[in-house]
Amino acid sequence: MDATTAMQFLLDQVPTRYRALIPQVLKDARRSAAILAKAEPVLQLPSAEDNHGRLVSWAVDLGIQKLIDSGRWPVSYRWRYFAQPTGRYLQIIMSHSVMSISQVADPAIQPRDVRFRQNARLNNQPSFNLKEFDDTRTVAGLPSFLLVHGRIMQADLQEDFAHIGIPHPVHKRNYIYRTPNLMTLPHVEESDVPPVEDTDWEAVLSLKEEIEKWRRDNGDD
């Protein structure tokens, strides 16, 4: 699958009207983390300040969970153990895909190569028709997306970012497709559909049919 079809599949799974909800969740999460840190002396220790990003990450997880629980984003979620069970992460479940969340320093680079993310990337391998994998083009799991967020801090610049990407199976190649910065989305989008000349929805429907067949054959994701 090329980047255009990947973009269309992501748009099918996470339409623009739901992407537009994410920036406020992230802003509220940062604000909540700052208020909590200010109110709790233990979170003002230098060691805690150095790990403030963890607090932000947890607040984002809570914000996304509440967004789904409220029904404003009509998807589901579950807490899954990492491949090496040292904790759990939030997995968002769409109709034909799943998504996890990661706080990163550079939005253009895939997060570090940990095993659970490695396994998730492999689900993208057979679903996206890459020449490197000519012998394995049958669906072997739900395609995986990654919501990355963070803040670029420079001497004269502080910029928040959030992107949804389809990680490339080859880690160093980063993403098959990655959205523009969600933090700059306009408040109102007229349409969730790209211009007609840029679409090939038949490829998206074919991919969804393959995923549904895999589910029937395997009983789950």
PDB file of N, CA and C in Angstrom, residues 73-113:
ATOM      1  N   TRP A  73     -16.111   9.940  21.374  1.00  0.00           N
ATOM      2  CA  TRP A  73     -15.349   9.216  20.360  1.00  0.00           C
ATOM      3  C   TRP A  73     -15.859   7.775  20.398  1.00  0.00           C
ATOM      4  N   PRO A  74     -16.662   7.362  19.437  1.00  0.00           N
ATOM      5  CA  PRO A  74     -17.337   6.067  19.504  1.00  0.00           C
ATOM      6  C   PRO A  74     -16.455   4.888  19.112  1.00  0.00           C
ATOM      7  N   VAL A  75     -15.438   4.655  19.909  1.00  0.00           N
ATOM      8  CA  VAL A  75     -14.560   3.496  19.754  1.00  0.00           C
ATOM      9  C   VAL A  75     -14.466   2.828  21.120  1.00  0.00           C
ATOM     10  N   SER A  76     -13.677   1.777  21.244  1.00  0.00           N
ATOM     11  CA  SER A  76     -13.479   1.137  22.538  1.00  0.00           C
ATOM     12  C   SER A  76     -11.992   1.104  22.869  1.00  0.00           C
ATOM     13  N   TYR A  77     -11.664   0.580  24.040  1.00  0.00           N
ATOM     14  CA  TYR A  77     -10.265   0.512  24.452  1.00  0.00           C
ATOM     15  C   TYR A  77     -10.080  -0.650  25.408  1.00  0.00           C
ATOM     16  N   ARG A  78      -8.837  -0.998  25.634  1.00  0.00           N
ATOM     17  CA  ARG A  78      -8.496  -1.977  26.660  1.00  0.00           C
ATOM     18  C   ARG A  78      -7.075  -1.684  27.117  1.00  0.00           C
ATOM     19  N   TRP A  79      -6.766  -2.125  28.310  1.00  0.00           N
ATOM     20  CA  TRP A  79      -5.420  -1.987  28.853  1.00  0.00           C
ATOM     21  C   TRP A  79      -4.685  -3.300  28.603  1.00  0.00           C
ATOM     22  N   ARG A  80      -3.600  -3.225  27.864  1.00  0.00           N
ATOM     23  CA  ARG A  80      -2.854  -4.421  27.490  1.00  0.00           C
ATOM     24  C   ARG A  80      -1.481  -4.421  28.152  1.00  0.00           C
ATOM     25  N   TYR A  81      -1.008  -5.596  28.476  1.00  0.00           N
ATOM     26  CA  TYR A  81       0.337  -5.716  29.029  1.00  0.00           C
ATOM     27  C   TYR A  81       1.376  -5.568  27.921  1.00  0.00           C
ATOM     28  N   PHE A  82       2.488  -4.957  28.278  1.00  0.00           N
ATOM     29  CA  PHE A  82       3.620  -4.931  27.355  1.00  0.00           C
ATOM     30  C   PHE A  82       4.069  -6.364  27.083  1.00  0.00           C
ATOM     31  N   ALA A  83       4.816  -6.545  25.979  1.00  0.00           N
ATOM     32  CA  ALA A  83       5.272  -7.890  25.612  1.00  0.00           C
ATOM     33  C   ALA A  83       6.050  -8.537  26.750  1.00  0.00           C
ATOM     34  N   GLN A  84       6.898  -7.753  27.400  1.00  0.00           N
ATOM     35  CA  GLN A  84       7.524  -8.195  28.642  1.00  0.00           C
ATOM     36  C   GLN A  84       6.728  -7.507  29.750  1.00  0.00           C
ATOM     37  N   PRO A  85       5.955  -8.284  30.537  1.00  0.00           N
ATOM     38  CA  PRO A  85       4.923  -7.681  31.404  1.00  0.00           C
ATOM     39  C   PRO A  85       5.479  -6.831  32.540  1.00  0.00           C
ATOM     40  N   THR A  86       5.891  -5.622  32.201  1.00  0.00           N
ATOM     41  CA  THR A  86       6.373  -4.671  33.204  1.00  0.00           C
ATOM     42  C   THR A  86       5.352  -3.562  33.449  1.00  0.00           C
ATOM     43  N   GLY A  87       4.189  -3.697  32.847  1.00  0.00           N
ATOM     44  CA  GLY A  87       3.164  -2.682  32.989  1.00  0.00           C
ATOM     45  C   GLY A  87       2.161  -2.804  31.859  1.00  0.00           C
ATOM     46  N   ARG A  88       1.244  -1.851  31.793  1.00  0.00           N
ATOM     47  CA  ARG A  88       0.208  -1.890  30.773  1.00  0.00           C
ATOM     48  C   ARG A  88       0.154  -0.576  29.997  1.00  0.00           C
ATOM     49  N   TYR A  89      -0.409  -0.658  28.826  1.00  0.00           N
ATOM     50  CA  TYR A  89      -0.585   0.527  27.996  1.00  0.00           C
ATOM     51  C   TYR A  89      -2.010   0.537  27.457  1.00  0.00           C
ATOM     52  N   LEU A  90      -2.492   1.733  27.113  1.00  0.00           N
ATOM     53  CA  LEU A  90      -3.849   1.901  26.609  1.00  0.00           C
ATOM     54  C   LEU A  90      -3.866   1.594  25.119  1.00  0.00           C
ATOM     55  N   GLN A  91      -4.728   0.666  24.724  1.00  0.00           N
ATOM     56  CA  GLN A  91      -4.905   0.340  23.308  1.00  0.00           C
ATOM     57  C   GLN A  91      -6.309   0.770  22.886  1.00  0.00           C
ATOM     58  N   ILE A  92      -6.377   1.629  21.897  1.00  0.00           N
ATOM     59  CA  ILE A  92      -7.648   2.118  21.358  1.00  0.00           C
ATOM     60  C   ILE A  92      -8.050   1.190  20.216  1.00  0.00           C
ATOM     61  N   ILE A  93      -9.308   0.776  20.213  1.00  0.00           N
ATOM     62  CA  ILE A  93      -9.768  -0.222  19.256  1.00  0.00           C
ATOM     63  C   ILE A  93     -10.801   0.398  18.315  1.00  0.00           C
ATOM     64  N   MET A  94     -10.451   0.490  17.026  1.00  0.00           N
ATOM     65  CA  MET A  94     -11.375   0.950  16.002  1.00  0.00           C
ATOM     66  C   MET A  94     -11.976  -0.256  15.293  1.00  0.00           C
ATOM     67  N   SER A  95     -12.748  -0.017  14.245  1.00  0.00           N
ATOM     68  CA  SER A  95     -13.451  -1.118  13.583  1.00  0.00           C
ATOM     69  C   SER A  95     -12.503  -2.113  12.933  1.00  0.00           C
ATOM     70  N   HIS A  96     -11.396  -1.628  12.328  1.00  0.00           N
ATOM     71  CA  HIS A  96     -10.484  -2.510  11.604  1.00  0.00           C
ATOM     72  C   HIS A  96      -9.022  -2.233  11.962  1.00  0.00           C
ATOM     73  N   SER A  97      -8.771  -1.645  13.109  1.00  0.00           N
ATOM     74  CA  SER A  97      -7.401  -1.279  13.480  1.00  0.00           C
ATOM     75  C   SER A  97      -7.328  -1.017  14.977  1.00  0.00           C
ATOM     76  N   VAL A  98      -6.107  -0.859  15.466  1.00  0.00           N
ATOM     77  CA  VAL A  98      -5.880  -0.484  16.861  1.00  0.00           C
ATOM     78  C   VAL A  98      -4.866   0.656  16.899  1.00  0.00           C
ATOM     79  N   MET A  99      -4.806   1.351  18.034  1.00  0.00           N
ATOM     80  CA  MET A  99      -3.874   2.464  18.156  1.00  0.00           C
ATOM     81  C   MET A  99      -3.344   2.543  19.579  1.00  0.00           C
ATOM     82  N   SER A 100      -2.067   2.840  19.721  1.00  0.00           N
ATOM     83  CA  SER A 100      -1.475   3.108  21.027  1.00  0.00           C
ATOM     84  C   SER A 100      -0.958   4.545  21.039  1.00  0.00           C
ATOM     85  N   ILE A 101      -0.550   5.010  22.206  1.00  0.00           N
ATOM     86  CA  ILE A 101      -0.157   6.409  22.401  1.00  0.00           C
ATOM     87  C   ILE A 101       1.273   6.456  22.910  1.00  0.00           C
ATOM     88  N   SER A 102       2.033   7.420  22.421  1.00  0.00           N
ATOM     89  CA  SER A 102       3.412   7.563  22.882  1.00  0.00           C
ATOM     90  C   SER A 102       3.813   9.032  22.902  1.00  0.00           C
ATOM     91  N   GLN A 103       4.469   9.438  23.985  1.00  0.00           N
ATOM     92  CA  GLN A 103       5.030  10.774  24.076  1.00  0.00           C
ATOM     93  C   GLN A 103       6.458  10.727  23.536  1.00  0.00           C
ATOM     94  N   VAL A 104       6.773  11.611  22.597  1.00  0.00           N
ATOM     95  CA  VAL A 104       8.068  11.562  21.921  1.00  0.00           C
ATOM     96  C   VAL A 104       8.686  12.956  21.862  1.00  0.00           C
ATOM     97  N   ALA A 105       9.994  12.976  21.599  1.00  0.00           N
ATOM     98  CA  ALA A 105      10.700  14.247  21.457  1.00  0.00           C
ATOM     99  C   ALA A 105      10.654  14.761  20.024  1.00  0.00           C
ATOM    100  N   ASP A 106      10.643  13.833  19.051  1.00  0.00           N
ATOM    101  CA  ASP A 106      10.664  14.199  17.640  1.00  0.00           C
ATOM    102  C   ASP A 106       9.503  13.497  16.947  1.00  0.00           C
ATOM    103  N   PRO A 107       8.523  14.234  16.426  1.00  0.00           N
ATOM    104  CA  PRO A 107       7.341  13.601  15.840  1.00  0.00           C
ATOM    105  C   PRO A 107       7.612  12.844  14.541  1.00  0.00           C
ATOM    106  N   ALA A 108       8.742  13.105  13.913  1.00  0.00           N
ATOM    107  CA  ALA A 108       9.044  12.468  12.630  1.00  0.00           C
ATOM    108  C   ALA A 108       9.722  11.114  12.793  1.00  0.00           C
ATOM    109  N   ILE A 109      10.147  10.793  14.012  1.00  0.00           N
ATOM    110  CA  ILE A 109      10.904   9.569  14.253  1.00  0.00           C
ATOM    111  C   ILE A 109      10.061   8.604  15.078  1.00  0.00           C
ATOM    112  N   GLN A 110      10.056   7.336  14.676  1.00  0.00           N
ATOM    113  CA  GLN A 110       9.334   6.331  15.466  1.00  0.00           C
ATOM    114  C   GLN A 110       9.894   6.269  16.879  1.00  0.00           C
ATOM    115  N   PRO A 111       9.037   6.038  17.876  1.00  0.00           N
ATOM    116  CA  PRO A 111       9.538   5.849  19.242  1.00  0.00           C
ATOM    117  C   PRO A 111      10.506   4.681  19.322  1.00  0.00           C
ATOM    118  N   ARG A 112      11.231   4.601  20.438  1.00  0.00           N
ATOM    119  CA  ARG A 112      12.269   3.584  20.575  1.00  0.00           C
ATOM    120  C   ARG A 112      11.719   2.185  20.353  1.00  0.00           C
ATOM    121  N   ASP A 113      12.585   1.331  19.946  1.00  0.00           N
ATOM    122  CA  ASP A 113      12.209   0.025  19.422  1.00  0.00           C
ATOM    123  C   ASP A 113      11.983  -0.993  20.532  1.00  0.00           C
TER     124      ASP A 113
END
